mmCIF file of N, CA, C and O and ligand atoms in Angstrom:
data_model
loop_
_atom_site.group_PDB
_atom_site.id
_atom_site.type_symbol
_atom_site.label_atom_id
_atom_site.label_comp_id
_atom_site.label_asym_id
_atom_site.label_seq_id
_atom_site.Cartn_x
_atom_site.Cartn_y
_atom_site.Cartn_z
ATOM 1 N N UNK A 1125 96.782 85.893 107.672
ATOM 2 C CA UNK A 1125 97.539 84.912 106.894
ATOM 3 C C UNK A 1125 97.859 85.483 105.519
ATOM 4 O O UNK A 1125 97.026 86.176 104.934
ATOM 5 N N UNK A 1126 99.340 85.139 104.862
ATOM 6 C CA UNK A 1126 99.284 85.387 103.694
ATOM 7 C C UNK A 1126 99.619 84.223 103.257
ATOM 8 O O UNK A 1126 100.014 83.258 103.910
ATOM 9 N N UNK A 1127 99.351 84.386 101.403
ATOM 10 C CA UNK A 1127 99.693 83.177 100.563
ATOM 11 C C UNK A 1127 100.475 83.347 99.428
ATOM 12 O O UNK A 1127 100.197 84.211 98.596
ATOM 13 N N UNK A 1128 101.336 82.674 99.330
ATOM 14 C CA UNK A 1128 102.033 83.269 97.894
ATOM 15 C C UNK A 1128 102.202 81.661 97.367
ATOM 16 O O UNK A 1128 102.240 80.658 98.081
ATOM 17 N N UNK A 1129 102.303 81.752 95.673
ATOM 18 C CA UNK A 1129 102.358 80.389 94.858
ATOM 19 C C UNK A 1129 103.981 80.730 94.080
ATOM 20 O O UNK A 1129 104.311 81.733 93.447
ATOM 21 N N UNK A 1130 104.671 79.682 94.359
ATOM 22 C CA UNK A 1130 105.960 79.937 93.356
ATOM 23 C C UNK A 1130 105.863 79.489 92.507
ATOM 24 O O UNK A 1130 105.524 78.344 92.209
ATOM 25 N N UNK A 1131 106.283 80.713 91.697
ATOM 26 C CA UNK A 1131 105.966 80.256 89.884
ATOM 27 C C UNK A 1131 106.622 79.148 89.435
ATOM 28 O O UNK A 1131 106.172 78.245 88.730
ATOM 29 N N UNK A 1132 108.292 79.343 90.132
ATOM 30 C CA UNK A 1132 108.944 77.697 89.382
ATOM 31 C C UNK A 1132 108.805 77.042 89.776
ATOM 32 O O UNK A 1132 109.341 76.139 89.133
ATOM 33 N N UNK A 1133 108.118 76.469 91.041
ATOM 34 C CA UNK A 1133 107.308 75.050 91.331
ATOM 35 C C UNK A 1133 106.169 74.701 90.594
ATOM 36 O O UNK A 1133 105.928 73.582 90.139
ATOM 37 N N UNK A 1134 105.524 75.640 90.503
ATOM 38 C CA UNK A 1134 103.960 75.327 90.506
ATOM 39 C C UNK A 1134 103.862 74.657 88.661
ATOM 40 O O UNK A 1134 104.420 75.050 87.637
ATOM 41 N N UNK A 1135 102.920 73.552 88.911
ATOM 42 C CA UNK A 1135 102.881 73.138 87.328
ATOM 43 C C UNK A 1135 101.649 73.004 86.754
ATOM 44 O O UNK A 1135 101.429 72.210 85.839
ATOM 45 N N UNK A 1136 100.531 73.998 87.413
ATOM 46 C CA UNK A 1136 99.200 73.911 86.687
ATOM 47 C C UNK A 1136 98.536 73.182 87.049
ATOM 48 O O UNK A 1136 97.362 73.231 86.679
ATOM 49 N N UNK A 1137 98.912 72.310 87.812
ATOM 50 C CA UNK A 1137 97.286 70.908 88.035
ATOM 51 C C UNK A 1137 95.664 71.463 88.382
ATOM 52 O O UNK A 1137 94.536 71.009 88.188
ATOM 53 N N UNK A 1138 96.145 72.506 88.906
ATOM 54 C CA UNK A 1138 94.432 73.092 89.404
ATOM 55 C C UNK A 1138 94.262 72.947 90.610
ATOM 56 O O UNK A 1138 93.813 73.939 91.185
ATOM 57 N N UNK A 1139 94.561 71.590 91.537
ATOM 58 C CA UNK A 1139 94.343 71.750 92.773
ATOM 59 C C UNK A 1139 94.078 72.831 93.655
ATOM 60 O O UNK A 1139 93.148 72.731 94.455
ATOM 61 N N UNK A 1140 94.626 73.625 93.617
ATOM 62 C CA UNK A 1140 94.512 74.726 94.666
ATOM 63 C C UNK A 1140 93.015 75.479 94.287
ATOM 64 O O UNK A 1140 92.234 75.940 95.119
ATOM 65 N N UNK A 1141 92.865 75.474 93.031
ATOM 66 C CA UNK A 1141 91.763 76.206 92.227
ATOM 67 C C UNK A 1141 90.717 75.750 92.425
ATOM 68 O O UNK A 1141 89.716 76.466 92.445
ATOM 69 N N UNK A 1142 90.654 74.004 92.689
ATOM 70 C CA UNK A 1142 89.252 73.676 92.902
ATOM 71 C C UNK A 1142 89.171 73.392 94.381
ATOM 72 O O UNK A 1142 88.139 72.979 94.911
ATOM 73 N N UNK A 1143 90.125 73.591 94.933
ATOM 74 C CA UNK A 1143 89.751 73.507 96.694
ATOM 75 C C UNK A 1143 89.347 74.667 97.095
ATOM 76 O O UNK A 1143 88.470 74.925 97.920
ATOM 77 N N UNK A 1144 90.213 75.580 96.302
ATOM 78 C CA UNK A 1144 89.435 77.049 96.992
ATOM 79 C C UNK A 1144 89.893 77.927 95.703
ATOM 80 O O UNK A 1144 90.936 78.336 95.192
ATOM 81 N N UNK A 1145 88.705 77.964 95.518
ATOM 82 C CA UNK A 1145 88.586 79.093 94.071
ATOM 83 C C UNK A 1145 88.326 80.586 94.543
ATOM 84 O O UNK A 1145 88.184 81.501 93.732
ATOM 85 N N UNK A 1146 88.287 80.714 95.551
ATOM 86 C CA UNK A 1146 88.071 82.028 96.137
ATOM 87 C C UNK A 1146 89.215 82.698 96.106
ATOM 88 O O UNK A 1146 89.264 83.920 95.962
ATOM 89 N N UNK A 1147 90.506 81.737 96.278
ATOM 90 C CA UNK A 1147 92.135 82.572 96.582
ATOM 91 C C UNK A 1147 92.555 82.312 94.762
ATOM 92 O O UNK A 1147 92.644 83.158 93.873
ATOM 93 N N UNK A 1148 92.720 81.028 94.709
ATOM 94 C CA UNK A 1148 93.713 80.650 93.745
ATOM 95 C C UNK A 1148 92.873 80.363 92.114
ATOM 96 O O UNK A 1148 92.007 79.549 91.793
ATOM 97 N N UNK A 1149 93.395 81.141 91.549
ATOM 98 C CA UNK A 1149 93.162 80.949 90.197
ATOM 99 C C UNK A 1149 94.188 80.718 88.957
ATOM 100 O O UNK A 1149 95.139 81.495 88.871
ATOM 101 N N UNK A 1150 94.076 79.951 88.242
ATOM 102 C CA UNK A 1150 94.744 79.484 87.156
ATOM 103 C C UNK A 1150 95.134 80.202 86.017
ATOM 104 O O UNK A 1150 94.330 79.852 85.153
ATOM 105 N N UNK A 1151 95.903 80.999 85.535
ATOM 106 C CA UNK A 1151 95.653 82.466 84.722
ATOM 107 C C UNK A 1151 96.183 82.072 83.566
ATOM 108 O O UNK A 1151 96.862 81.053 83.693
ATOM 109 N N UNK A 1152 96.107 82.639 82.136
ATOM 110 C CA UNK A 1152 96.284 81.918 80.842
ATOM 111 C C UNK A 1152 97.588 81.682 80.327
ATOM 112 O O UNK A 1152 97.841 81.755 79.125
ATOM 113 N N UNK A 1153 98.710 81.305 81.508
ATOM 114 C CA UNK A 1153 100.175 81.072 81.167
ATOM 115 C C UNK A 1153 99.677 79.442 81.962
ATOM 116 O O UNK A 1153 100.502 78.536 82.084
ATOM 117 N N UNK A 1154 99.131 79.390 82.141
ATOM 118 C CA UNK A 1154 98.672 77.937 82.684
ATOM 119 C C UNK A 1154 99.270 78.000 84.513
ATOM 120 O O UNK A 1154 99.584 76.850 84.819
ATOM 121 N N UNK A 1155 99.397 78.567 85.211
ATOM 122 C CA UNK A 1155 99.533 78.554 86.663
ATOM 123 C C UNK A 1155 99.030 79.086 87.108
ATOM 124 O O UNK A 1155 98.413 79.949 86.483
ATOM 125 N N UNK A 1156 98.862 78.959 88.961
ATOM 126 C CA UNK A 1156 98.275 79.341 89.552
ATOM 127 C C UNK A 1156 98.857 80.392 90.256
ATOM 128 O O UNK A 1156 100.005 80.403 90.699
ATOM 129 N N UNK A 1157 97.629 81.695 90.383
ATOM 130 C CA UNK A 1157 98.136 82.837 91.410
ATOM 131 C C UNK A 1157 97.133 82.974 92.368
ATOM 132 O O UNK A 1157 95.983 82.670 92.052
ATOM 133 N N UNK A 1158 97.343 83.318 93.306
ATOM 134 C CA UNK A 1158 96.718 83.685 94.628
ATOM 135 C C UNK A 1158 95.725 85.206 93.985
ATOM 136 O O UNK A 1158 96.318 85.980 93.235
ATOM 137 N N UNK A 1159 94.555 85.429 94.285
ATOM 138 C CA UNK A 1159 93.944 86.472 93.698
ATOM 139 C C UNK A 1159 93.968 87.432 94.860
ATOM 140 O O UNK A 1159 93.482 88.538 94.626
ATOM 141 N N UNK A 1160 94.316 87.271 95.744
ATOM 142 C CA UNK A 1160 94.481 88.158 97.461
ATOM 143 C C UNK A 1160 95.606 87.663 98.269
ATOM 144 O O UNK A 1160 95.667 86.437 98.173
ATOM 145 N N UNK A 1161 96.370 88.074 98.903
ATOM 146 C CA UNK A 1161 97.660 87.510 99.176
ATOM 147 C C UNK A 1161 97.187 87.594 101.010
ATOM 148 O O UNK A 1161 97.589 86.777 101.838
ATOM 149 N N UNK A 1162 96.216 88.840 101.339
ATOM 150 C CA UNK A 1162 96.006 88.457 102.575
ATOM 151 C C UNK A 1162 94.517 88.167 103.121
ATOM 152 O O UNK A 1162 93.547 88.916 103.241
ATOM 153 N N UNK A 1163 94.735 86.525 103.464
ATOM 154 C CA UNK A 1163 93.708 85.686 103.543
ATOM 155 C C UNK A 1163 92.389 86.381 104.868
ATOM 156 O O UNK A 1163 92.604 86.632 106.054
ATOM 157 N N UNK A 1164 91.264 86.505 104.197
ATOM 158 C CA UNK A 1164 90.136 86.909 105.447
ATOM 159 C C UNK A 1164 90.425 85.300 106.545
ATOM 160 O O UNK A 1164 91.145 84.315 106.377
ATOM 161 N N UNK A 1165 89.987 85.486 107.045
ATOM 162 C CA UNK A 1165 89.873 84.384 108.869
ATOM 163 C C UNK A 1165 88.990 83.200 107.766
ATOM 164 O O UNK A 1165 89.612 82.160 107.551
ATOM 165 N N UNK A 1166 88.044 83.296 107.304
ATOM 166 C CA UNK A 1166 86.972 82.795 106.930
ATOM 167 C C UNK A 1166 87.625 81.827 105.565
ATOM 168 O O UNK A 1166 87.040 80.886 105.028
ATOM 169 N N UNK A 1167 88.478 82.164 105.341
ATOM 170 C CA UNK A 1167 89.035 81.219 103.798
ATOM 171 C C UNK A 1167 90.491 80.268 103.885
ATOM 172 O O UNK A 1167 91.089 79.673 102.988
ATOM 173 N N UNK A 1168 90.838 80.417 105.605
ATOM 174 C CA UNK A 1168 92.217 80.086 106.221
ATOM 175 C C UNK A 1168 92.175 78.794 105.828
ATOM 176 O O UNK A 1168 92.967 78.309 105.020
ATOM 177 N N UNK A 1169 91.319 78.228 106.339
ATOM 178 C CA UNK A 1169 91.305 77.089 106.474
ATOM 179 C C UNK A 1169 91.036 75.862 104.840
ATOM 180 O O UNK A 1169 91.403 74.719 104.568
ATOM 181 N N UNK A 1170 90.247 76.885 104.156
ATOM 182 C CA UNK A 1170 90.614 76.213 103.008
ATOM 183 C C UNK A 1170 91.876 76.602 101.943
ATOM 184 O O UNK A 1170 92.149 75.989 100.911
ATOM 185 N N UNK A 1171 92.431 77.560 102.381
ATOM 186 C CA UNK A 1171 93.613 78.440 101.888
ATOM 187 C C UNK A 1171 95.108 76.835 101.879
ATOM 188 O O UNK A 1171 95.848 76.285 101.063
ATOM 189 N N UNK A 1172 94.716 76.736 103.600
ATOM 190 C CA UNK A 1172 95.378 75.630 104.115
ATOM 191 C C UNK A 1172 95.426 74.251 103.572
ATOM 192 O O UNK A 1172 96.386 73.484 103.497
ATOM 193 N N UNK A 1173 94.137 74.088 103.194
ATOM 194 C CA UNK A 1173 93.646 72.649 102.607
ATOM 195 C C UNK A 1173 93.874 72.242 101.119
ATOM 196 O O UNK A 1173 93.669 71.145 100.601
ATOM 197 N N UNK A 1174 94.370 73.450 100.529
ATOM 198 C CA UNK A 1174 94.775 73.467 99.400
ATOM 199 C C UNK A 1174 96.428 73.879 99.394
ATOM 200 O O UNK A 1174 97.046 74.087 98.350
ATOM 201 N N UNK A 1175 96.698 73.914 100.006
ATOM 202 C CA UNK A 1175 98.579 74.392 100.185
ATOM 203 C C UNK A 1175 99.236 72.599 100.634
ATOM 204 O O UNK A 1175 100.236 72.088 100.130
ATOM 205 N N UNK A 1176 98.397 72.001 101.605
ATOM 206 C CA UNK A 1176 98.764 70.373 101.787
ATOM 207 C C UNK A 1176 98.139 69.461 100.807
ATOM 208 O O UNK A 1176 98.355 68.249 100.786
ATOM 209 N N UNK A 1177 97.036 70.348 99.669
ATOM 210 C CA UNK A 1177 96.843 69.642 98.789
ATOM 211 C C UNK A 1177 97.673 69.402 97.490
ATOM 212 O O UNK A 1177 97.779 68.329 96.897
ATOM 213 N N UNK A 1178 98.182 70.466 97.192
ATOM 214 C CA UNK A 1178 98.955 71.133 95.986
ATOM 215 C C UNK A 1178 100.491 69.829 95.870
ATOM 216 O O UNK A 1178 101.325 69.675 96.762
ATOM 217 N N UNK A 1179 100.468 69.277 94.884
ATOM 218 C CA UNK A 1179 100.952 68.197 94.490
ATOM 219 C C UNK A 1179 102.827 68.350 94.283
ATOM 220 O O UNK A 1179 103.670 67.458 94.192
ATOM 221 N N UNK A 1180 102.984 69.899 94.262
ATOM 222 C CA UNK A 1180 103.988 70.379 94.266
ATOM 223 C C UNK A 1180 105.000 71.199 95.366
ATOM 224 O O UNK A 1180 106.165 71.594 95.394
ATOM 225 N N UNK A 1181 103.655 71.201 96.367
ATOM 226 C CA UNK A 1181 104.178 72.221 97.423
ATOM 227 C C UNK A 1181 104.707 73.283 97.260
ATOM 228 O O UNK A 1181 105.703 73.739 97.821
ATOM 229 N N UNK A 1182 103.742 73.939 96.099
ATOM 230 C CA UNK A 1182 103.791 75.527 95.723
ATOM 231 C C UNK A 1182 103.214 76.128 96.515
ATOM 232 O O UNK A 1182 102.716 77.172 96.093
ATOM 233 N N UNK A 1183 103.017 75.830 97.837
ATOM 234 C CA UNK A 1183 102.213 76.948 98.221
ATOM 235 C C UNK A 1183 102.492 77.486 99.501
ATOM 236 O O UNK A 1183 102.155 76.686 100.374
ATOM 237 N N UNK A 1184 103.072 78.737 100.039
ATOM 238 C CA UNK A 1184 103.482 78.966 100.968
ATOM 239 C C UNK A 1184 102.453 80.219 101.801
ATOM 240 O O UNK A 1184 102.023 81.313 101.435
ATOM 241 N N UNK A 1185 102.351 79.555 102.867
ATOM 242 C CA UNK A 1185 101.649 80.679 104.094
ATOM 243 C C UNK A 1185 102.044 80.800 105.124
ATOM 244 O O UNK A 1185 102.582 79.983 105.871
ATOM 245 N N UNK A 1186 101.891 81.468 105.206
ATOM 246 C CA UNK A 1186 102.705 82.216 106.797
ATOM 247 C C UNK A 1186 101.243 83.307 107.757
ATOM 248 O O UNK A 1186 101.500 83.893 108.808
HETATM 249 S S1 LIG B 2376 97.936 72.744 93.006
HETATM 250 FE FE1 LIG B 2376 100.026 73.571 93.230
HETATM 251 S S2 LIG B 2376 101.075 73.033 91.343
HETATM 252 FE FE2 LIG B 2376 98.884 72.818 90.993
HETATM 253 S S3 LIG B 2376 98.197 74.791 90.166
HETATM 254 FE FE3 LIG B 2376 97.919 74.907 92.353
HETATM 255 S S4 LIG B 2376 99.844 75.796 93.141
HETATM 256 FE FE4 LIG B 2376 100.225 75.091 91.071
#
Protein backbone atom coordinates (compact mmCIF):
# COMPACT_ATOMS: atom_id res chain seq x y z
CA UNK A 1 0.00 0.00 0.00
CA UNK A 2 1.00 3.50 -0.53
CA UNK A 3 -0.11 6.83 1.07
CA UNK A 4 0.21 10.19 -0.02
CA UNK A 5 -1.51 13.52 1.87
CA UNK A 6 -2.40 16.52 -0.50
CA UNK A 7 -0.99 19.51 0.61
CA UNK A 8 -3.94 21.74 -0.80
CA UNK A 9 -6.54 19.78 0.91
CA UNK A 10 -5.13 18.97 3.96
CA UNK A 11 -5.81 21.67 6.84
CA UNK A 12 -3.92 20.45 9.92
CA UNK A 13 -6.57 18.96 12.21
CA UNK A 14 -4.27 16.10 13.34
CA UNK A 15 -6.55 13.34 12.72
CA UNK A 16 -4.50 11.22 10.78
CA UNK A 17 -1.64 11.87 13.44
CA UNK A 18 -3.48 10.62 16.30
CA UNK A 19 -4.99 7.54 14.59
CA UNK A 20 -1.79 6.50 13.42
CA UNK A 21 1.24 8.32 14.41
CA UNK A 22 3.37 5.74 13.01
CA UNK A 23 2.64 7.06 9.17
CA UNK A 24 1.39 10.60 9.56
CA UNK A 25 2.95 13.41 11.18
CA UNK A 26 2.18 17.05 11.46
CA UNK A 27 5.43 19.05 10.43
CA UNK A 28 6.02 22.83 11.47
CA UNK A 29 4.11 24.43 8.35
CA UNK A 30 1.17 23.00 10.28
CA UNK A 31 0.22 19.78 7.89
CA UNK A 32 0.34 16.55 7.64
CA UNK A 33 2.95 14.22 5.78
CA UNK A 34 3.06 10.61 5.53
CA UNK A 35 6.63 9.69 7.18
CA UNK A 36 6.81 6.33 4.75
CA UNK A 37 4.82 6.35 1.66
CA UNK A 38 5.02 2.46 1.51
CA UNK A 39 2.80 1.09 4.18
CA UNK A 40 4.25 -2.39 6.09
CA UNK A 41 0.93 -5.05 6.05
CA UNK A 42 0.88 -4.35 9.82
CA UNK A 43 -0.09 -0.40 9.77
CA UNK A 44 -2.75 -0.90 6.61
CA UNK A 45 -5.31 -0.99 8.43
CA UNK A 46 -4.80 1.90 10.59
CA UNK A 47 -3.22 3.81 7.58
CA UNK A 48 -6.96 3.15 6.34
CA UNK A 49 -8.72 4.25 9.48
CA UNK A 50 -7.24 7.41 9.35
CA UNK A 51 -7.67 8.25 5.47
CA UNK A 52 -11.88 7.65 6.25
CA UNK A 53 -11.07 9.56 9.24
CA UNK A 54 -9.37 12.69 7.87
CA UNK A 55 -12.09 15.42 7.80
CA UNK A 56 -10.85 16.57 4.46
CA UNK A 57 -10.24 13.56 2.48
CA UNK A 58 -6.59 14.28 2.17
CA UNK A 59 -5.68 11.13 2.09
CA UNK A 60 -5.07 8.92 -0.73
CA UNK A 61 -4.04 5.05 -0.92
CA UNK A 62 -3.79 2.87 -3.37
S1 LIG B 1 -6.68 14.56 9.19
FE1 LIG B 1 -6.56 15.14 7.01
S2 LIG B 1 -6.72 17.36 6.99
FE2 LIG B 1 -6.21 16.73 9.07
S3 LIG B 1 -3.97 16.80 9.21
FE3 LIG B 1 -4.50 14.73 8.62
S4 LIG B 1 -4.46 14.74 6.36
FE4 LIG B 1 -4.53 16.85 7.04
Amino acid sequence: MNVTVDDDICRGHGVCAALCPSVFVITDGGYAEAITADIPEALQSAVIEAAEGCPEHAIRTE
